Coordinates of C-alpha atoms in Angstrom, one line a residue:
M1 CA 86.7 113.1 95.2
K2 CA 86.2 116.1 97.5
Q3 CA 84.1 118.1 95.1
W4 CA 81.9 115.2 94.3
L5 CA 81.3 114.4 98.0
V6 CA 80.4 118.0 98.7
A7 CA 77.9 117.8 95.8
V8 CA 76.2 114.9 97.6
A9 CA 76.2 116.8 100.8
V10 CA 74.4 119.8 99.2
L11 CA 71.8 117.6 97.6
C12 CA 71.0 115.6 100.7
A13 CA 71.2 118.4 103.2
G14 CA 69.0 120.6 101.0
C15 CA 66.3 117.9 100.8
S16 CA 66.7 116.4 104.3
K17 CA 63.9 116.0 106.8
G18 CA 65.2 118.9 108.7
S19 CA 64.1 121.3 105.9
T20 CA 60.6 122.5 105.4
S21 CA 61.0 123.1 101.6
T22 CA 62.8 121.1 99.0
T23 CA 61.9 122.2 95.5
T24 CA 63.8 125.5 95.5
T25 CA 67.0 124.1 97.0
T26 CA 67.1 121.1 94.7
T27 CA 66.6 123.3 91.7
T28 CA 69.3 125.7 92.8
T29 CA 71.7 122.8 93.2
T30 CA 71.0 121.5 89.8
T31 CA 71.5 124.9 88.2
T32 CA 74.8 125.4 90.1
A33 CA 76.0 122.1 88.7
T34 CA 75.2 122.9 85.0
P35 CA 76.1 126.5 84.2
T36 CA 76.4 127.5 80.6
P37 CA 80.1 127.5 79.6
T38 CA 81.9 130.3 77.8
P39 CA 83.7 128.8 74.8
S40 CA 87.3 129.9 74.3
A41 CA 89.9 129.4 71.6
S42 CA 91.9 126.7 73.3
A43 CA 91.3 123.8 75.6
T44 CA 90.2 124.7 79.1
P45 CA 92.3 123.3 81.9
S46 CA 90.8 121.7 85.0
P47 CA 89.8 124.4 87.6
D48 CA 91.8 122.5 90.2
S49 CA 95.5 122.4 90.1
P50 CA 96.6 119.2 91.8
T51 CA 100.2 118.5 92.5
A52 CA 101.4 115.0 93.3
S53 CA 104.7 113.5 94.5
V54 CA 105.8 109.9 95.1
R55 CA 108.0 108.8 98.0
L56 CA 109.4 105.2 98.4
L57 CA 109.0 103.8 101.9
D58 CA 110.3 100.2 101.4
H59 CA 112.1 98.6 98.4
G60 CA 110.5 95.2 99.0
T61 CA 112.2 91.9 98.5
E62 CA 114.8 90.8 95.8
P63 CA 114.9 90.7 92.9
L64 CA 114.4 94.5 92.5
R65 CA 113.6 96.1 89.1
P66 CA 112.5 99.6 88.0
L67 CA 108.9 99.9 87.0
R68 CA 108.0 102.2 84.1
Y69 CA 105.1 102.3 81.7
A70 CA 105.8 101.6 78.0
W71 CA 103.0 103.4 76.2
H72 CA 101.6 102.3 72.8
V73 CA 99.9 104.8 70.6
D74 CA 98.0 102.0 68.8
R75 CA 96.3 100.7 72.0
K76 CA 92.9 102.4 72.5
E77 CA 91.1 101.8 75.7
L78 CA 87.7 102.1 77.4
M79 CA 87.4 103.2 81.0
T80 CA 84.2 102.2 82.7
A81 CA 83.4 103.5 86.2
E82 CA 80.6 102.8 88.6
L83 CA 80.0 105.0 91.6
R84 CA 77.8 103.9 94.5
T85 CA 77.0 106.2 97.5
T86 CA 75.0 105.7 100.7
V87 CA 74.5 108.7 103.0
S88 CA 73.7 108.6 106.7
M89 CA 72.8 112.0 108.1
V90 CA 71.8 113.4 111.5
D91 CA 69.9 116.7 111.2
A92 CA 68.1 118.2 114.1
D93 CA 68.2 114.8 115.9
V94 CA 66.6 113.1 112.9
H95 CA 68.6 110.2 111.5
Q96 CA 68.1 109.7 107.8
D97 CA 69.7 107.0 105.5
T98 CA 69.7 107.5 101.7
Q99 CA 71.1 105.2 99.0
M100 CA 71.8 107.3 95.9
P101 CA 71.1 105.9 92.5
P102 CA 74.4 104.3 91.1
L103 CA 76.2 106.3 88.5
H104 CA 77.8 104.8 85.4
V105 CA 80.4 106.6 83.2
V106 CA 82.2 105.2 80.1
I107 CA 85.2 107.1 78.7
A108 CA 87.0 106.4 75.4
I109 CA 90.8 106.9 75.6
D110 CA 92.8 107.4 72.4
P111 CA 96.6 107.6 72.6
Q112 CA 98.0 110.3 70.4
S113 CA 101.8 110.4 70.8
V114 CA 104.7 109.4 73.0
T115 CA 107.6 111.8 73.7
P116 CA 111.3 110.7 73.8
D117 CA 111.0 111.0 77.6
G118 CA 108.2 108.5 77.7
D119 CA 105.3 110.9 78.3
L120 CA 102.0 109.9 76.7
R121 CA 99.5 112.4 75.3
F122 CA 96.0 111.0 74.9
A123 CA 92.6 112.3 73.9
W124 CA 89.5 111.3 75.9
R125 CA 85.7 111.6 75.5
V126 CA 82.7 110.5 77.6
L127 CA 80.7 108.0 75.6
R128 CA 78.0 107.4 78.2
A129 CA 76.9 108.8 81.5
S130 CA 73.8 107.5 83.3
A131 CA 72.1 106.8 86.6
D132 CA 70.1 103.8 87.5
Q133 CA 66.5 105.1 87.2
D134 CA 64.9 102.8 89.7
A135 CA 67.7 102.0 92.1
G136 CA 68.4 103.5 95.5
S137 CA 66.2 104.9 98.2
A138 CA 66.5 108.7 97.6
S139 CA 63.4 110.8 97.4
P140 CA 62.2 111.7 93.9
Q141 CA 63.5 115.2 94.3
V142 CA 67.0 114.1 95.4
A143 CA 67.2 111.3 92.8
E144 CA 66.3 113.7 90.0
A145 CA 68.8 116.3 91.2
W146 CA 71.4 113.5 91.5
R147 CA 70.8 112.5 87.9
Q148 CA 71.1 116.1 86.8
Q149 CA 74.6 116.1 88.3
I150 CA 75.8 114.0 85.4
A151 CA 74.3 116.3 82.8
P152 CA 77.5 118.2 82.3
L153 CA 79.3 115.0 81.3
E154 CA 77.3 114.6 78.0
H155 CA 79.7 115.1 75.1
L156 CA 82.5 116.0 77.5
S157 CA 86.0 115.6 75.9
G158 CA 89.5 116.7 76.3
S159 CA 93.2 115.6 76.4
A160 CA 95.7 114.6 79.0
V161 CA 99.4 113.9 79.5
V162 CA 100.8 111.1 81.8
G163 CA 104.4 110.3 82.5
P164 CA 106.1 106.9 82.4
D165 CA 105.8 106.9 86.2
G166 CA 102.0 107.1 86.0
L167 CA 101.8 110.6 87.4
S168 CA 99.5 113.0 85.5
K169 CA 101.0 116.1 83.9
G170 CA 97.7 117.7 83.2
V171 CA 94.1 117.1 82.0
T172 CA 92.2 119.6 79.9
V173 CA 88.6 120.0 78.7
D174 CA 87.8 120.9 75.1
P175 CA 85.8 124.1 75.0
E176 CA 83.6 122.8 72.1
S177 CA 82.4 120.0 74.4
H178 CA 80.3 122.7 76.1
A179 CA 80.7 121.3 79.7
A180 CA 81.0 123.4 82.8
P181 CA 84.6 122.7 83.9
D182 CA 83.8 123.5 87.5
A183 CA 80.8 121.2 87.9
E184 CA 81.2 118.6 90.6
M185 CA 80.9 115.5 88.4
V186 CA 83.2 117.0 85.8
A187 CA 85.8 117.4 88.5
Q188 CA 85.2 113.7 89.5
V189 CA 85.8 112.5 85.9
L190 CA 89.0 114.6 85.7
Q191 CA 90.2 113.1 89.0
M192 CA 89.6 109.5 87.6
L193 CA 91.6 110.4 84.5
R194 CA 94.4 111.7 86.7
D195 CA 94.4 108.9 89.4
Y196 CA 93.6 105.6 87.7
V197 CA 97.0 105.1 86.2
A198 CA 98.8 103.5 89.1
P199 CA 101.7 105.7 90.2
L200 CA 105.2 104.2 90.4
P201 CA 108.3 105.1 92.4
A202 CA 111.6 106.2 90.7
E203 CA 113.6 103.5 92.5
P204 CA 113.8 99.7 91.7
V205 CA 111.3 97.7 93.7
G206 CA 110.2 94.2 94.4
T207 CA 107.2 92.4 95.9
G208 CA 106.3 93.9 99.2
A209 CA 107.5 97.4 98.3
K210 CA 105.7 100.4 99.8
W211 CA 105.4 103.9 98.5
Q212 CA 103.2 107.0 99.0
R213 CA 101.6 109.4 96.7
V214 CA 100.6 112.7 98.3
T215 CA 98.3 114.8 96.2
T216 CA 97.4 118.4 97.1
L217 CA 94.3 119.8 95.5
R218 CA 93.9 123.6 95.5
A219 CA 90.5 124.8 94.5
K220 CA 88.7 128.2 94.6
N221 CA 86.6 127.1 97.6
G222 CA 89.1 125.1 99.7
N223 CA 92.1 122.8 99.7
A224 CA 92.4 119.0 100.1
T225 CA 95.3 116.7 100.7
Q226 CA 95.1 113.0 99.8
T227 CA 97.6 110.4 100.8
D228 CA 97.7 107.0 99.1
T229 CA 100.0 104.4 100.6
Y230 CA 100.6 101.6 98.2
T231 CA 101.9 98.1 98.8
L232 CA 103.1 96.0 95.8
A233 CA 101.3 92.8 96.6
E234 CA 102.1 91.0 93.3
L235 CA 104.4 91.4 90.3
H236 CA 104.5 89.1 87.4
G237 CA 106.3 90.4 84.3
D238 CA 104.6 93.7 83.3
K239 CA 101.5 93.1 85.4
G240 CA 101.1 93.7 89.1
K241 CA 98.7 94.3 91.9
L242 CA 98.7 97.2 94.4
D243 CA 96.9 97.5 97.8
D244 CA 96.2 101.1 98.6
V245 CA 95.2 102.8 101.9
V246 CA 93.6 106.1 101.2
A247 CA 93.3 109.1 103.5
Q248 CA 91.9 112.5 102.5
T249 CA 91.4 115.7 104.5
A250 CA 89.9 119.0 103.4
S251 CA 90.0 122.6 104.7
P252 CA 86.8 124.3 105.8
Q253 CA 85.0 125.7 102.8
L254 CA 81.8 127.5 101.8
L255 CA 79.0 125.8 100.0
P256 CA 77.0 127.3 97.1
S257 CA 74.6 130.1 98.2
P258 CA 71.0 129.3 98.9
G259 CA 68.1 129.7 96.5
G260 CA 65.6 132.5 96.0
P261 CA 63.3 134.3 98.5
G262 CA 61.4 132.0 100.8
S263 CA 63.6 129.0 100.3
V264 CA 65.1 127.0 103.2
P265 CA 68.9 127.3 102.7
P266 CA 71.2 124.3 103.0
P267 CA 74.1 124.6 105.3
E268 CA 76.5 127.3 104.3
R269 CA 79.8 125.6 104.9
V270 CA 81.7 122.4 105.4
D271 CA 83.5 122.6 108.7
S272 CA 85.4 119.3 108.4
L273 CA 85.8 116.5 105.9
L274 CA 87.8 113.3 106.5
T275 CA 87.9 110.3 104.1
S276 CA 89.5 106.9 104.7
G277 CA 89.3 103.8 102.6
T278 CA 91.1 100.9 100.9
E279 CA 91.6 100.3 97.2
T280 CA 93.0 97.5 95.1
L281 CA 94.6 98.2 91.7
A282 CA 95.7 95.8 89.0
F283 CA 98.1 97.4 86.6
D284 CA 99.7 96.5 83.2
L285 CA 102.8 98.5 82.2
G286 CA 101.5 98.5 78.6
R287 CA 98.1 99.9 79.5
I288 CA 96.7 103.2 80.7
V289 CA 93.7 102.3 83.0
S290 CA 94.3 100.2 86.1
Q291 CA 91.5 97.9 87.2
A292 CA 90.5 99.4 90.6
K293 CA 88.0 99.0 93.4
F294 CA 87.7 101.6 96.1
D295 CA 85.6 101.3 99.3
G296 CA 85.7 104.2 101.7
T297 CA 83.9 106.3 104.3
T298 CA 83.7 110.1 104.5
A299 CA 82.7 111.9 107.6
M300 CA 81.5 115.5 107.2
S301 CA 80.3 118.3 109.5
L302 CA 78.2 121.0 107.9
S303 CA 76.7 124.1 109.5
S304 CA 75.1 127.6 109.1
Q305 CA 74.2 130.2 111.6
S306 CA 70.9 128.4 112.4
R307 CA 71.7 124.8 111.5
A308 CA 74.3 122.1 112.0
L309 CA 74.3 118.5 110.8
S310 CA 76.7 115.6 110.5
M311 CA 76.9 113.2 107.6
V312 CA 78.7 109.9 106.9
M313 CA 79.0 108.7 103.3
H314 CA 79.9 105.2 102.3
V315 CA 81.4 105.3 98.8
G316 CA 82.2 102.5 96.4
I317 CA 84.0 103.2 93.1
T318 CA 84.8 100.5 90.6
V319 CA 86.9 101.3 87.5
S320 CA 87.8 98.9 84.8
G321 CA 89.8 99.3 81.6
E322 CA 89.7 97.2 78.4
P323 CA 91.1 97.4 74.9
R324 CA 88.7 98.7 72.2

């Protein structure tokens, strides 16, 4: 989520009322998001290298049972995600609220094989990526640049491996899908593929159990740590419901460089980023995609030598999965 939120910051900051020029900055942002990839002979891994661990906090009430996914290679699925973002920004004492056009992404998931240890390997491909043309309150320049953010998703495909505990063991991008693996929206899709299998603890649990997943994301322009604290609210057979409290922090990081001569540069760095939110996940131990709804708020401070601004983003993400 960190890279996607920074992409929003660049778009809005570059086109905010505090700037005297918007065209060059918007164009530069779009170009940064969609560089031409260099094909290689094998699948390209995600540019980020997240590591995740799960720690049980409370076993919950009796009866206790171990929870593990039982993958089925004949069960193909569709993942559908909707992302809604509203940005409130203070720049040079000017308050500006912007509702970004909602984004919609549909991903096909095709299981390939299950190892003796219970790991599932599956192929995935983006079937559709779009933005609502007439929704939101963003300026035409920002709305167009925002829609361009999803351009790298067209024909994007790859593979992934997930363990029986729901933890990702890697997501790769096919080089022939010709997508920029370091584009912000590509990173967001890869995060959804990693995170929207509900993680499970190693120990037996019952209703009311609590556990944490701590994910460390190391990227070329900064690190982030996300902590998810799950409560097992319901468990009926192989189906259950989790309540999740999400917290994410990120290290200071540099933003993409400004545009050409005469342009008004966006802020040069993110000084602080803090995300908090809640999420509900409905899981099925025979399925890959959990039904999830996330609502959160991200506070960011951005600056350069001549400019400082604060930004609050309200984010809603809905993910659903269904057989196909």
